[in-house]
């Protein structure tokens, strides 16, 4: 019935998340995790997000 259809529906803004992941995959160091430590990986992630925001603002 209708409840089954609603369960399989994807959220309307799923493309926002998928687009963001696609932008992040353009950074090689994030695509293949070379860092042994989570702190280093998170630093690279924040740097990549800052670069993406900078490109969108300028």
mmCIF file of C-alpha atoms in Angstrom:
data_model
loop_
_atom_site.group_PDB
_atom_site.id
_atom_site.type_symbol
_atom_site.label_atom_id
_atom_site.label_comp_id
_atom_site.label_asym_id
_atom_site.label_seq_id
_atom_site.Cartn_x
_atom_site.Cartn_y
_atom_site.Cartn_z
ATOM 1 C CA UNK A 1 0.000 0.000 0.000
ATOM 2 C CA UNK A 2 0.934 3.580 0.476
ATOM 3 C CA UNK A 3 3.079 2.997 3.557
ATOM 4 C CA UNK A 4 5.365 0.696 1.540
ATOM 5 C CA UNK A 5 5.871 3.391 -1.112
ATOM 6 C CA UNK A 6 6.758 6.009 1.506
ATOM 7 C CA UNK A 7 9.336 3.728 3.089
ATOM 8 C CA UNK A 8 11.316 3.391 -0.156
ATOM 9 C CA UNK A 9 11.160 7.074 -1.086
ATOM 10 C CA UNK A 10 14.446 8.934 -0.939
ATOM 11 C CA UNK A 11 14.543 12.319 0.763
ATOM 12 C CA UNK A 12 14.128 15.303 -1.524
ATOM 13 C CA UNK A 13 17.506 16.792 -0.611
ATOM 14 C CA UNK A 14 19.584 13.653 -0.991
ATOM 15 C CA UNK A 15 21.293 15.188 -4.023
ATOM 16 C CA UNK A 16 22.849 17.851 -1.763
ATOM 17 C CA UNK A 17 24.698 15.192 0.215
ATOM 18 C CA UNK A 18 25.710 13.251 -2.899
ATOM 19 C CA UNK A 19 27.004 16.417 -4.575
ATOM 20 C CA UNK A 20 29.055 17.298 -1.496
ATOM 21 C CA UNK A 21 30.592 13.819 -1.435
ATOM 22 C CA UNK A 22 31.428 14.170 -5.135
ATOM 23 C CA UNK A 23 33.207 17.470 -4.430
ATOM 24 C CA UNK A 24 35.145 15.867 -1.583
ATOM 25 C CA UNK A 25 36.191 12.960 -3.806
ATOM 26 C CA UNK A 26 38.003 15.410 -6.066
ATOM 27 C CA UNK A 27 40.653 15.665 -3.322
ATOM 28 C CA UNK A 28 43.000 12.721 -3.777
ATOM 29 C CA UNK A 29 44.159 12.652 -0.153
ATOM 30 C CA UNK A 30 40.553 12.185 0.980
ATOM 31 C CA UNK A 31 39.604 9.698 -1.716
ATOM 32 C CA UNK A 32 42.401 7.335 -0.668
ATOM 33 C CA UNK A 33 43.038 7.705 3.030
ATOM 34 C CA UNK A 34 46.811 7.967 3.410
ATOM 35 C CA UNK A 35 46.717 9.329 6.965
ATOM 36 C CA UNK A 36 47.199 6.858 9.782
ATOM 37 C CA UNK A 37 45.675 9.132 12.386
ATOM 38 C CA UNK A 38 42.102 10.346 12.487
ATOM 39 C CA UNK A 39 43.220 13.826 13.573
ATOM 40 C CA UNK A 40 45.245 14.253 10.371
ATOM 41 C CA UNK A 41 42.377 12.984 8.227
ATOM 42 C CA UNK A 42 39.920 15.361 9.891
ATOM 43 C CA UNK A 43 42.328 18.241 9.298
ATOM 44 C CA UNK A 44 42.451 17.400 5.594
ATOM 45 C CA UNK A 45 38.671 17.098 5.531
ATOM 46 C CA UNK A 46 38.223 20.559 7.068
ATOM 47 C CA UNK A 47 40.775 21.999 4.659
ATOM 48 C CA UNK A 48 38.930 20.471 1.695
ATOM 49 C CA UNK A 49 35.603 21.841 2.921
ATOM 50 C CA UNK A 50 37.154 25.291 3.350
ATOM 51 C CA UNK A 51 38.512 25.121 -0.218
ATOM 52 C CA UNK A 52 35.091 24.126 -1.549
ATOM 53 C CA UNK A 53 33.425 27.005 0.303
ATOM 54 C CA UNK A 54 36.077 29.439 -0.915
ATOM 55 C CA UNK A 55 35.486 28.390 -4.548
ATOM 56 C CA UNK A 56 31.735 28.845 -4.171
ATOM 57 C CA UNK A 57 32.059 32.278 -2.569
ATOM 58 C CA UNK A 58 34.622 33.738 -4.971
#
